[in-house]
Amino acid sequence: MIQPESVSQHNESRLRLASWVEAPQVQYSIVVLIVINAITLGLETSATVMAQAGPWLLALDNFVLGVFVVEISVKLYAHRWRFFHDPWNVFDFIIIAIALIPESGPLAVLRALRILRVLRLISMVPRLRFVVESLLHAIPGITAIAALLVLLYYVFAVMATGLFGADHPAWFGTIGKSMYTLFQIMTLESWSMGIVRPVMATHPYAWLFFIPFILIATFTMLNLFIAIIVNTMQTMHDNTHKQEQAAIEDVVHNEGINLGEQLQALRAELSELRQLLHERGNIQS
């Protein structure tokens, strides 16, 4: 039978480990190791560097990986299954699990994904984490704009296939080819000399088709994407600020209540002291 004292000691040790691993000093050290690991992984791609300092780089890489494994293990021991309730913890766990894949065997190709360890900076740096969370919250709005963009592409692709497909089948022979060509035009990659001017050689008024498409697809849609992301980030920032303000107001309110209670207690004590002094004065007289 497990004694209650041993259970409480076990819980206290887990709480101490949790507070230690989440301490700012430990987190800053992990960030430094992530940056060092990113540099070493980049140096490992150089044959010259590996010929001169390969064993040292591999040893440093294994040391950093070992520290990461210890960190994740401590968090798992401290938080138990609650560790997986935080999506960022799950993200770190997957990244470290990929790094532990053996160098030989059918999964050896995944060793190239070791550089994903650098992405742990996102979960360690609050500013980067805020940007990623903002992008995730902006997905519904981005999805709506993407659907509108696909519809726009389809309409323009059908028009381009009917207008230019007969004379330029390599670019506009089918709807698929037309959509790919329009995507290249949207990126502004060789859109003028590479596509539009050759088309205008056979269709002089083709610019009436392509310029509105560029204005709508490239500039308008891009600005809509940016506007949605910026608006989401501003909304999240405002919500965070409101939550912080609410927390501060709660603390001030609670402290105000406590101060009021203390003042009332002091007043009661003062009135009792006055009454005692008054009674003693009456006795002496």
Coordinates of C-alpha atoms in Angstrom, one line a residue:
M1 CA 0.0 0.0 0.0
I2 CA 1.4 3.4 -1.0
Q3 CA 1.9 5.7 2.0
P4 CA 0.3 9.3 1.7
E5 CA 3.7 10.8 2.7
S6 CA 5.5 9.2 -0.2
V7 CA 2.8 10.3 -2.6
S8 CA 3.1 13.9 -1.4
Q9 CA 6.9 13.8 -1.6
H10 CA 6.6 12.4 -5.1
N11 CA 4.2 15.3 -6.1
E12 CA 6.5 17.9 -4.5
S13 CA 9.5 16.5 -6.5
R14 CA 7.5 16.7 -9.7
L15 CA 6.5 20.3 -8.9
R16 CA 10.1 21.3 -8.2
L17 CA 11.2 19.7 -11.5
A18 CA 8.5 21.5 -13.4
S19 CA 9.4 24.9 -11.9
W20 CA 13.1 24.2 -12.6
V21 CA 12.7 23.2 -16.3
E22 CA 10.3 26.2 -16.9
A23 CA 12.7 28.6 -15.2
P24 CA 13.9 31.5 -17.4
Q25 CA 17.5 30.5 -17.0
V26 CA 16.9 27.0 -18.3
Q27 CA 14.7 28.2 -21.1
Y28 CA 17.4 30.8 -22.2
S29 CA 20.0 28.0 -22.1
I30 CA 17.8 25.8 -24.4
V31 CA 17.4 28.7 -26.8
V32 CA 21.2 29.2 -27.0
L33 CA 21.7 25.4 -27.6
I34 CA 19.1 25.6 -30.4
V35 CA 21.0 28.4 -32.1
I36 CA 24.3 26.5 -31.7
N37 CA 22.7 23.3 -33.1
A38 CA 21.4 25.2 -36.1
I39 CA 25.0 26.5 -36.8
T40 CA 26.5 23.0 -36.4
L41 CA 23.9 21.4 -38.7
G42 CA 24.7 24.0 -41.3
L43 CA 28.4 23.4 -41.0
E44 CA 27.8 19.6 -41.4
T45 CA 26.7 20.2 -45.0
S46 CA 30.3 21.4 -45.9
A47 CA 32.7 18.7 -46.9
T48 CA 35.7 20.9 -46.0
V49 CA 34.5 21.6 -42.5
M50 CA 33.5 18.0 -41.9
A51 CA 37.0 16.9 -43.0
Q52 CA 38.6 19.2 -40.5
A53 CA 36.2 19.2 -37.5
G54 CA 33.6 16.5 -38.4
P55 CA 34.0 14.4 -35.1
W56 CA 33.7 17.5 -33.0
L57 CA 30.6 18.7 -34.8
L58 CA 29.0 15.3 -34.5
A59 CA 29.8 15.1 -30.8
L60 CA 28.4 18.6 -30.2
D61 CA 25.3 17.6 -32.2
N62 CA 24.8 14.5 -30.1
F63 CA 25.3 16.5 -26.9
V64 CA 22.7 19.1 -27.8
L65 CA 20.3 16.3 -28.8
G66 CA 20.9 14.6 -25.5
V67 CA 20.1 17.8 -23.6
F68 CA 16.9 18.2 -25.6
V69 CA 15.9 14.6 -24.8
V70 CA 16.6 15.2 -21.1
E71 CA 14.5 18.4 -21.2
I72 CA 11.5 16.6 -22.8
S73 CA 11.9 13.7 -20.4
V74 CA 11.8 16.0 -17.4
K75 CA 8.7 17.7 -18.7
L76 CA 7.0 14.4 -19.3
Y77 CA 7.9 13.3 -15.8
A78 CA 6.8 16.6 -14.2
H79 CA 3.6 17.1 -16.1
R80 CA 2.6 13.5 -16.9
W81 CA -0.2 13.3 -19.5
R82 CA -0.9 17.1 -19.1
F83 CA 2.3 17.5 -21.1
F84 CA 0.4 16.7 -24.3
H85 CA -2.4 19.2 -23.5
D86 CA -0.1 22.0 -24.7
P87 CA 0.2 22.0 -28.5
W88 CA 3.7 23.5 -28.3
N89 CA 4.9 20.6 -26.1
V90 CA 3.5 18.2 -28.7
F91 CA 5.4 20.1 -31.4
D92 CA 8.7 19.8 -29.4
F93 CA 8.1 16.1 -28.8
I94 CA 7.6 15.4 -32.5
I95 CA 10.7 17.4 -33.5
I96 CA 12.9 15.5 -31.0
A97 CA 11.3 12.2 -31.9
I98 CA 12.3 12.8 -35.6
A99 CA 15.8 13.6 -34.5
L100 CA 16.1 10.2 -32.8
I101 CA 15.5 8.3 -36.0
P102 CA 18.4 6.0 -36.7
E103 CA 20.9 6.9 -39.5
S104 CA 20.4 3.5 -41.2
G105 CA 17.3 1.7 -42.3
P106 CA 14.2 2.6 -44.3
L107 CA 13.7 5.8 -42.3
A108 CA 17.2 7.1 -42.8
V109 CA 16.0 9.7 -45.3
L110 CA 14.1 11.4 -42.4
R111 CA 17.5 12.2 -40.8
A112 CA 17.6 15.2 -43.2
L113 CA 14.7 16.6 -41.1
R114 CA 17.1 17.1 -38.2
I115 CA 17.2 20.7 -39.1
L116 CA 13.6 20.9 -37.9
R117 CA 15.1 21.1 -34.4
V118 CA 15.7 24.8 -35.2
L119 CA 12.0 25.3 -35.4
R120 CA 11.9 24.8 -31.6
L121 CA 12.8 28.5 -31.5
I122 CA 9.2 29.2 -32.4
S123 CA 8.0 27.5 -29.2
M124 CA 10.7 29.0 -27.0
V125 CA 10.5 32.6 -28.1
P126 CA 7.2 34.2 -27.2
R127 CA 7.2 36.7 -30.0
L128 CA 7.7 34.0 -32.7
R129 CA 5.0 31.9 -30.9
F130 CA 2.6 34.9 -31.1
V131 CA 3.2 35.3 -34.8
V132 CA 2.5 31.6 -35.5
E133 CA -0.6 31.6 -33.3
S134 CA -1.8 34.7 -35.2
L135 CA -1.3 32.9 -38.5
L136 CA -3.2 29.9 -37.3
H137 CA -6.1 32.1 -36.1
A138 CA -6.1 33.8 -39.5
I139 CA -6.6 30.5 -41.4
P140 CA -10.4 30.9 -41.8
G141 CA -10.1 34.3 -43.3
I142 CA -7.2 33.2 -45.5
T143 CA -9.2 30.2 -46.6
A144 CA -12.0 32.4 -47.8
I145 CA -9.6 34.6 -49.8
A146 CA -8.0 31.6 -51.2
A147 CA -11.4 30.2 -52.4
L148 CA -12.1 33.6 -54.0
L149 CA -8.7 33.5 -55.7
V150 CA -9.3 30.0 -57.1
L151 CA -12.7 31.1 -58.4
L152 CA -11.0 34.1 -60.0
Y153 CA -8.4 31.9 -61.6
Y154 CA -10.9 29.6 -63.0
V155 CA -12.9 32.4 -64.6
F156 CA -9.8 34.0 -66.2
A157 CA -8.5 30.6 -67.2
V158 CA -11.7 29.8 -69.1
M159 CA -11.6 33.2 -70.8
A160 CA -7.9 32.9 -71.7
T161 CA -8.3 29.4 -73.1
G162 CA -11.1 30.7 -75.4
L163 CA -9.3 33.8 -76.4
F164 CA -5.7 32.6 -76.8
G165 CA -5.7 28.8 -76.8
A166 CA -5.8 28.4 -80.6
D167 CA -2.8 30.6 -81.3
H168 CA -0.8 29.8 -78.1
P169 CA -1.6 26.2 -77.2
A170 CA 1.6 25.8 -75.1
W171 CA 0.4 28.4 -72.7
F172 CA -3.4 28.4 -73.0
G173 CA -4.3 25.2 -74.8
T174 CA -6.2 23.8 -71.8
I175 CA -7.7 25.2 -68.7
G176 CA -4.9 23.6 -66.7
K177 CA -2.2 25.2 -68.8
S178 CA -4.1 28.5 -68.7
M179 CA -4.2 28.4 -64.9
Y180 CA -0.5 27.6 -64.6
T181 CA 0.3 30.4 -67.0
L182 CA -1.9 32.8 -65.1
F183 CA -0.1 31.8 -61.9
Q184 CA 3.2 32.7 -63.5
I185 CA 1.8 36.0 -64.6
M186 CA 0.5 36.6 -61.1
T187 CA 4.1 36.1 -59.7
L188 CA 5.3 38.7 -62.2
E189 CA 8.0 36.2 -63.4
S190 CA 8.7 37.0 -67.1
W191 CA 5.1 38.0 -67.5
S192 CA 5.7 40.8 -70.0
M193 CA 8.5 39.7 -72.3
G194 CA 7.9 36.0 -71.7
I195 CA 4.2 35.7 -72.2
V196 CA 2.1 38.9 -72.7
R197 CA 4.2 40.5 -75.5
P198 CA 4.3 37.3 -77.6
V199 CA 0.5 37.0 -77.1
M200 CA 0.1 40.7 -78.1
A201 CA 1.9 40.0 -81.3
T202 CA -1.2 38.0 -82.5
H203 CA -3.8 39.7 -80.2
P204 CA -2.9 43.4 -80.0
Y205 CA -5.5 44.1 -77.4
A206 CA -4.5 41.3 -75.1
W207 CA -3.2 43.8 -72.5
L208 CA -6.9 44.6 -71.8
F209 CA -7.1 41.1 -70.4
F210 CA -3.8 40.7 -68.6
I211 CA -3.4 44.0 -66.8
P212 CA -6.8 43.8 -65.0
F213 CA -5.9 40.3 -64.0
I214 CA -2.5 41.4 -62.6
L215 CA -4.1 44.3 -60.7
I216 CA -6.8 42.0 -59.2
A217 CA -4.8 38.8 -58.5
T218 CA -1.4 40.2 -57.6
F219 CA -2.0 43.5 -55.8
T220 CA -5.6 43.3 -54.5
M221 CA -5.5 39.7 -53.3
L222 CA -2.1 40.0 -51.8
N223 CA -3.2 43.1 -49.8
L224 CA -6.2 41.2 -48.6
F225 CA -4.0 38.4 -47.3
I226 CA -1.8 40.9 -45.5
A227 CA -4.8 42.8 -44.1
I228 CA -6.4 39.6 -42.6
I229 CA -3.1 38.6 -41.0
V230 CA -2.4 42.0 -39.6
N231 CA -6.0 42.3 -38.3
T232 CA -5.8 39.0 -36.6
M233 CA -2.5 39.9 -34.9
Q234 CA -4.0 43.2 -33.7
T235 CA -7.1 41.4 -32.4
M236 CA -5.0 38.8 -30.5
H237 CA -2.8 41.6 -29.1
D238 CA -5.9 43.5 -27.9
N239 CA -7.4 40.4 -26.3
T240 CA -4.1 39.6 -24.6
H241 CA -3.9 43.2 -23.3
K242 CA -7.5 43.1 -22.1
Q243 CA -6.8 39.8 -20.2
E244 CA -3.7 41.3 -18.6
Q245 CA -5.7 44.4 -17.6
A246 CA -8.5 42.2 -16.2
A247 CA -6.0 40.2 -14.2
I248 CA -4.4 43.4 -12.8
E249 CA -7.8 44.8 -11.9
D250 CA -8.7 41.6 -10.1
V251 CA -5.5 41.7 -8.1
V252 CA -6.0 45.4 -7.3
H253 CA -9.6 44.7 -6.4
N254 CA -8.7 41.8 -4.1
E255 CA -5.9 43.8 -2.5
G256 CA -8.4 46.6 -2.0
I257 CA -10.8 44.3 -0.3
N258 CA -8.0 42.9 1.9
L259 CA -6.9 46.5 2.8
G260 CA -10.4 47.5 3.6
E261 CA -10.8 44.5 5.9
Q262 CA -7.5 45.3 7.6
L263 CA -8.5 48.9 8.1
Q264 CA -11.8 47.8 9.7
A265 CA -9.9 45.4 12.0
L266 CA -7.5 48.2 13.0
R267 CA -10.4 50.6 13.7
A268 CA -12.1 47.9 15.8
E269 CA -8.9 47.4 17.8
L270 CA -8.5 51.2 18.2
S271 CA -12.0 51.5 19.5
E272 CA -11.4 48.7 22.0
L273 CA -8.2 50.4 23.2
R274 CA -10.0 53.6 23.7
Q275 CA -12.8 51.9 25.6
L276 CA -10.2 50.2 27.9
L277 CA -8.4 53.5 28.5
H278 CA -11.7 55.2 29.2
E279 CA -12.6 52.5 31.7
R280 CA -9.2 52.6 33.5
G281 CA -9.5 56.4 33.7
N282 CA -12.9 56.1 35.4
I283 CA -11.5 53.5 37.9
Q284 CA -8.6 55.7 38.8
S285 CA -10.8 58.7 39.3

